[in-house]
mmCIF file of C-alpha atoms in Angstrom:
data_model
loop_
_atom_site.group_PDB
_atom_site.id
_atom_site.type_symbol
_atom_site.label_atom_id
_atom_site.label_comp_id
_atom_site.label_asym_id
_atom_site.label_seq_id
_atom_site.Cartn_x
_atom_site.Cartn_y
_atom_site.Cartn_z
ATOM 1 C CA SER A 13 58.289 150.719 75.875
ATOM 2 C CA HIS A 14 60.797 148.182 77.091
ATOM 3 C CA GLU A 15 60.069 144.512 77.795
ATOM 4 C CA LEU A 16 60.535 142.513 80.988
ATOM 5 C CA THR A 17 61.072 138.762 80.744
ATOM 6 C CA GLN A 18 60.416 136.262 83.523
ATOM 7 C CA PRO A 19 60.554 132.454 83.640
ATOM 8 C CA PRO A 20 57.050 131.013 83.246
ATOM 9 C CA SER A 21 57.325 128.844 86.326
ATOM 10 C CA VAL A 22 59.450 128.124 89.378
ATOM 11 C CA SER A 23 58.956 125.199 91.754
ATOM 12 C CA VAL A 24 60.359 124.755 95.243
ATOM 13 C CA SER A 25 59.723 122.612 98.293
ATOM 14 C CA PRO A 26 58.497 124.190 101.535
ATOM 15 C CA GLY A 27 61.314 125.738 103.537
ATOM 16 C CA GLN A 28 63.596 126.117 100.534
ATOM 17 C CA THR A 29 64.543 129.331 98.728
ATOM 18 C CA ALA A 30 62.764 130.492 95.587
ATOM 19 C CA ARG A 31 64.408 132.900 93.179
ATOM 20 C CA ILE A 32 62.428 134.578 90.417
ATOM 21 C CA THR A 33 64.285 136.623 87.844
ATOM 22 C CA CYS A 34 63.175 139.513 85.648
ATOM 23 C CA SER A 35 65.324 140.684 82.753
ATOM 24 C CA GLY A 36 65.124 143.871 80.742
ATOM 25 C CA ASP A 37 67.538 146.180 78.988
ATOM 26 C CA ALA A 38 66.225 149.252 80.793
ATOM 27 C CA LEU A 39 66.531 147.821 84.293
ATOM 28 C CA PRO A 40 69.996 149.281 84.990
ATOM 29 C CA LYS A 41 68.385 152.713 84.624
ATOM 30 C CA ARG A 42 64.934 152.101 86.116
ATOM 31 C CA TYR A 43 63.663 150.760 89.409
ATOM 32 C CA ALA A 44 61.862 147.434 89.460
ATOM 33 C CA TYR A 45 58.868 146.450 91.560
ATOM 34 C CA TRP A 46 57.402 143.044 92.410
ATOM 35 C CA TYR A 47 53.811 141.929 92.931
ATOM 36 C CA GLN A 48 52.237 138.761 94.248
ATOM 37 C CA GLN A 49 48.873 137.728 92.823
ATOM 38 C CA LYS A 50 46.788 134.848 94.118
ATOM 39 C CA PRO A 51 43.880 133.418 92.084
ATOM 40 C CA GLY A 52 40.881 135.705 91.925
ATOM 41 C CA GLN A 53 42.624 138.480 93.842
ATOM 42 C CA ALA A 54 44.216 141.809 93.033
ATOM 43 C CA PRO A 55 48.006 141.969 92.984
ATOM 44 C CA VAL A 56 49.890 142.980 96.130
ATOM 45 C CA LEU A 57 53.124 144.975 96.086
ATOM 46 C CA VAL A 58 55.863 142.954 97.818
ATOM 47 C CA ILE A 59 59.054 144.787 96.785
ATOM 48 C CA TYR A 60 59.566 148.383 95.674
ATOM 49 C CA LYS A 61 62.588 150.203 94.239
ATOM 50 C CA ASP A 62 64.445 146.940 93.592
ATOM 51 C CA THR A 63 65.101 145.995 97.208
ATOM 52 C CA ASP A 64 62.680 147.593 99.676
ATOM 53 C CA ARG A 65 59.800 145.831 101.372
ATOM 54 C CA PRO A 66 56.480 147.562 102.147
ATOM 55 C CA SER A 67 55.215 147.366 105.685
ATOM 56 C CA GLY A 68 53.312 144.177 106.342
ATOM 57 C CA ILE A 69 55.281 142.079 103.857
ATOM 58 C CA PRO A 70 57.152 139.206 105.556
ATOM 59 C CA GLU A 71 60.926 139.476 105.856
ATOM 60 C CA ARG A 72 61.375 136.302 103.816
ATOM 61 C CA PHE A 73 60.660 138.412 100.705
ATOM 62 C CA SER A 74 63.694 140.279 99.387
ATOM 63 C CA GLY A 75 64.833 141.854 96.144
ATOM 64 C CA SER A 76 68.146 142.419 94.437
ATOM 65 C CA SER A 77 69.447 143.939 91.238
ATOM 66 C CA SER A 78 72.425 143.240 89.009
ATOM 67 C CA GLY A 79 72.790 144.788 85.599
ATOM 68 C CA THR A 80 69.839 143.958 83.376
ATOM 69 C CA THR A 81 68.357 141.440 85.834
ATOM 70 C CA VAL A 82 66.424 141.899 89.055
ATOM 71 C CA THR A 83 65.603 139.005 91.353
ATOM 72 C CA LEU A 84 62.856 138.340 93.849
ATOM 73 C CA THR A 85 63.999 135.924 96.545
ATOM 74 C CA ILE A 86 61.646 134.151 98.917
ATOM 75 C CA SER A 87 63.547 132.481 101.735
ATOM 76 C CA GLY A 88 61.945 129.650 103.655
ATOM 77 C CA VAL A 89 59.054 129.352 101.223
ATOM 78 C CA GLN A 90 55.681 128.590 102.756
ATOM 79 C CA ALA A 91 52.628 127.027 101.144
ATOM 80 C CA GLU A 92 50.868 130.399 101.273
ATOM 81 C CA ASP A 93 53.525 131.877 98.963
ATOM 82 C CA GLU A 94 52.192 129.850 96.047
ATOM 83 C CA ALA A 95 51.038 132.522 93.591
ATOM 84 C CA ASP A 96 51.866 134.351 90.394
ATOM 85 C CA TYR A 97 54.622 136.948 90.642
ATOM 86 C CA TYR A 98 55.112 139.917 88.338
ATOM 87 C CA CYS A 99 57.900 142.436 88.028
ATOM 88 C CA GLN A 100 57.118 145.967 86.832
ATOM 89 C CA SER A 101 58.982 149.047 85.774
ATOM 90 C CA ALA A 102 58.226 152.494 84.429
ATOM 91 C CA ASP A 103 59.470 154.035 81.229
ATOM 92 C CA THR A 104 60.781 157.552 80.783
ATOM 93 C CA SER A 105 58.062 158.094 78.180
ATOM 94 C CA GLY A 106 55.366 157.970 80.847
ATOM 95 C CA THR A 107 54.347 154.402 80.205
ATOM 96 C CA TYR A 108 54.627 151.383 82.453
ATOM 97 C CA VAL A 109 55.320 147.725 81.815
ATOM 98 C CA PHE A 110 54.799 144.422 83.609
ATOM 99 C CA GLY A 111 56.916 141.337 83.283
ATOM 100 C CA THR A 112 55.555 138.209 81.673
ATOM 101 C CA GLY A 113 54.762 136.657 85.052
ATOM 102 C CA THR A 114 56.027 133.623 86.960
ATOM 103 C CA MET A 115 53.901 130.941 88.564
ATOM 104 C CA LEU A 116 55.468 129.821 91.837
ATOM 105 C CA THR A 117 54.550 126.284 92.828
ATOM 106 C CA VAL A 118 55.244 125.021 96.336
ATOM 107 C CA LEU A 119 55.686 121.272 96.028
ATOM 108 C CA GLN B 168 41.835 152.643 105.138
ATOM 109 C CA VAL B 169 42.539 153.021 101.437
ATOM 110 C CA LYS B 170 39.750 151.661 99.296
ATOM 111 C CA LEU B 171 39.279 151.565 95.517
ATOM 112 C CA VAL B 172 35.955 150.286 94.195
ATOM 113 C CA GLU B 173 35.416 149.734 90.479
ATOM 114 C CA SER B 174 32.032 149.685 88.792
ATOM 115 C CA GLY B 175 30.536 149.773 85.311
ATOM 116 C CA GLY B 176 31.730 146.479 83.896
ATOM 117 C CA GLY B 177 29.682 143.837 82.154
ATOM 118 C CA VAL B 178 29.045 142.305 78.754
ATOM 119 C CA VAL B 179 29.202 144.544 75.695
ATOM 120 C CA GLN B 180 29.053 143.872 71.962
ATOM 121 C CA PRO B 181 32.085 144.389 69.719
ATOM 122 C CA GLY B 182 32.363 147.955 68.506
ATOM 123 C CA LYS B 183 30.354 149.332 71.402
ATOM 124 C CA SER B 184 31.431 151.488 74.341
ATOM 125 C CA LEU B 185 31.605 151.114 78.102
ATOM 126 C CA ARG B 186 32.659 153.413 80.944
ATOM 127 C CA LEU B 187 34.335 152.129 84.061
ATOM 128 C CA SER B 188 34.427 154.085 87.295
ATOM 129 C CA CYS B 189 36.693 153.748 90.305
ATOM 130 C CA GLU B 190 35.641 155.420 93.530
ATOM 131 C CA ALA B 191 38.436 156.126 95.983
ATOM 132 C CA SER B 192 38.299 156.619 99.737
ATOM 133 C CA GLY B 193 40.626 156.649 102.708
ATOM 134 C CA PHE B 194 43.216 158.985 101.192
ATOM 135 C CA ILE B 195 43.505 162.400 99.541
ATOM 136 C CA PHE B 196 42.598 161.356 96.002
ATOM 137 C CA SER B 197 43.751 164.612 94.383
ATOM 138 C CA ASN B 198 47.317 164.021 95.616
ATOM 139 C CA TYR B 199 47.829 160.755 93.726
ATOM 140 C CA ILE B 200 48.538 159.561 90.212
ATOM 141 C CA MET B 201 46.076 156.850 89.217
ATOM 142 C CA HIS B 202 46.180 153.956 86.749
ATOM 143 C CA TRP B 203 44.146 151.260 85.069
ATOM 144 C CA VAL B 204 45.639 147.803 84.671
ATOM 145 C CA ARG B 205 43.912 144.870 83.013
ATOM 146 C CA GLN B 206 44.248 141.105 82.935
ATOM 147 C CA ALA B 207 42.797 138.989 80.160
ATOM 148 C CA PRO B 208 41.501 135.542 81.170
ATOM 149 C CA GLY B 209 44.433 133.287 82.015
ATOM 150 C CA LYS B 210 46.951 135.939 81.031
ATOM 151 C CA GLY B 211 49.336 138.327 82.755
ATOM 152 C CA LEU B 212 48.947 141.888 83.894
ATOM 153 C CA GLU B 213 48.839 144.619 81.255
ATOM 154 C CA TRP B 214 49.211 148.291 82.092
ATOM 155 C CA VAL B 215 46.506 150.329 80.336
ATOM 156 C CA ALA B 216 46.711 154.021 81.211
ATOM 157 C CA VAL B 217 47.839 156.615 83.745
ATOM 158 C CA ILE B 218 46.542 160.058 84.716
ATOM 159 C CA SER B 219 48.353 162.700 86.726
ATOM 160 C CA ASP B 220 47.041 163.892 90.073
ATOM 161 C CA ASP B 221 45.502 167.016 88.539
ATOM 162 C CA GLY B 222 44.239 165.234 85.425
ATOM 163 C CA THR B 223 46.298 167.263 82.977
ATOM 164 C CA LYS B 224 48.669 164.527 81.851
ATOM 165 C CA LYS B 225 47.628 161.156 80.502
ATOM 166 C CA PHE B 226 49.506 158.283 78.889
ATOM 167 C CA TYR B 227 48.133 155.155 77.278
ATOM 168 C CA ALA B 228 49.358 151.735 76.228
ATOM 169 C CA ASP B 229 49.646 151.373 72.460
ATOM 170 C CA SER B 230 46.951 148.686 72.539
ATOM 171 C CA VAL B 231 44.281 151.158 73.679
ATOM 172 C CA LYS B 232 45.564 154.508 72.389
ATOM 173 C CA GLY B 233 42.894 156.363 70.445
ATOM 174 C CA ARG B 234 40.100 154.129 71.774
ATOM 175 C CA PHE B 235 40.274 154.571 75.558
ATOM 176 C CA THR B 236 40.076 157.879 77.427
ATOM 177 C CA LEU B 237 41.072 158.348 81.035
ATOM 178 C CA SER B 238 39.660 161.110 83.206
ATOM 179 C CA ARG B 239 39.127 161.930 86.851
ATOM 180 C CA ASP B 240 36.874 164.088 88.998
ATOM 181 C CA ASN B 241 38.801 165.035 92.115
ATOM 182 C CA SER B 242 35.693 166.613 93.665
ATOM 183 C CA LYS B 243 34.044 163.186 93.554
ATOM 184 C CA ASN B 244 37.158 161.120 94.305
ATOM 185 C CA THR B 245 36.463 159.148 91.157
ATOM 186 C CA LEU B 246 38.534 157.852 88.253
ATOM 187 C CA TYR B 247 36.950 156.988 84.898
ATOM 188 C CA LEU B 248 37.912 154.899 81.889
ATOM 189 C CA GLN B 249 35.881 155.484 78.749
ATOM 190 C CA MET B 250 36.346 152.526 76.436
ATOM 191 C CA ASP B 251 35.231 152.871 72.807
ATOM 192 C CA SER B 252 35.410 150.595 69.776
ATOM 193 C CA LEU B 253 35.745 147.563 71.995
ATOM 194 C CA SER B 254 36.930 144.227 70.616
ATOM 195 C CA GLY B 255 37.347 140.730 72.000
ATOM 196 C CA GLU B 256 40.946 141.550 72.832
ATOM 197 C CA ASP B 257 39.666 144.010 75.428
ATOM 198 C CA THR B 258 37.961 141.241 77.394
ATOM 199 C CA ALA B 259 39.653 141.314 80.787
ATOM 200 C CA VAL B 260 39.394 142.127 84.449
ATOM 201 C CA TYR B 261 40.145 145.826 84.832
ATOM 202 C CA PHE B 262 41.819 147.064 87.994
ATOM 203 C CA CYS B 263 42.199 150.652 89.080
ATOM 204 C CA ALA B 264 45.365 151.223 91.048
ATOM 205 C CA ARG B 265 46.994 154.020 92.978
ATOM 206 C CA GLU B 266 50.575 154.958 92.253
ATOM 207 C CA GLY B 267 52.817 155.068 95.266
ATOM 208 C CA ASP B 268 54.227 158.241 96.777
ATOM 209 C CA ILE B 269 57.811 159.410 96.314
ATOM 210 C CA VAL B 270 59.012 156.825 98.841
ATOM 211 C CA ILE B 271 57.332 153.866 97.140
ATOM 212 C CA GLY B 272 58.029 155.152 93.642
ATOM 213 C CA THR B 273 56.410 154.444 90.288
ATOM 214 C CA SER B 274 54.568 151.358 91.441
ATOM 215 C CA PHE B 275 51.012 150.453 92.367
ATOM 216 C CA ASP B 276 50.583 150.373 96.117
ATOM 217 C CA PHE B 277 46.817 149.899 96.326
ATOM 218 C CA TRP B 278 44.468 148.130 93.923
ATOM 219 C CA GLY B 279 40.735 147.798 93.494
ATOM 220 C CA GLN B 280 39.116 144.380 93.507
ATOM 221 C CA GLY B 281 38.789 144.350 89.731
ATOM 222 C CA MET B 282 35.865 144.655 87.319
ATOM 223 C CA ARG B 283 35.173 142.135 84.600
ATOM 224 C CA VAL B 284 34.556 143.375 81.052
ATOM 225 C CA THR B 285 33.479 140.871 78.426
ATOM 226 C CA VAL B 286 33.265 141.868 74.784
ATOM 227 C CA SER B 287 31.090 139.390 72.947
ATOM 228 C CA SER B 288 28.256 139.302 70.452
#
């Protein structure tokens, strides 16, 4: 299965914009999904099919895609957004893969 | 509301077996593809296995292929993960997760709370 690479950490101040990237050779052909995970909790889906936001997810979360890289953008970051973020995609072989994960720190 | 509740975890010796269960409620279980995802202590998420809505198709991560077996009982709204020949590398929190519908796509829209499995002598 293919691999998805994320930066280990991203830091931003409250109110600023955080951008978390996810790179993988298969991404031009496969949708990407994003999850937020806070300590001791199950992950929560925040973006599906590259750019769409599930109901209940704040509008400050958005996704974009360009070539082999997808990006999760959090505009106007709040303290409560501090968490680990994972991208995910599915393979044509029936398997699934998660990105390496990014720890978002709100300074 | 959608609920997924895992059970069956605990401490097990290397080489032994364990079976996890995931009881679903709040949705028509037989209509959904289901997964197991795990997370080793301090590590990232790792996809483990998937089973089709009718239980006829299953796929596994290379790390567990041949040792783990996924099954489901749609009459009991329950998903199972039989884990054999366990090693320390299988120590993790195991989550069951529901795959989204055609709108959401091949993602995990609902997750259980997680069940800890520790493989240790």
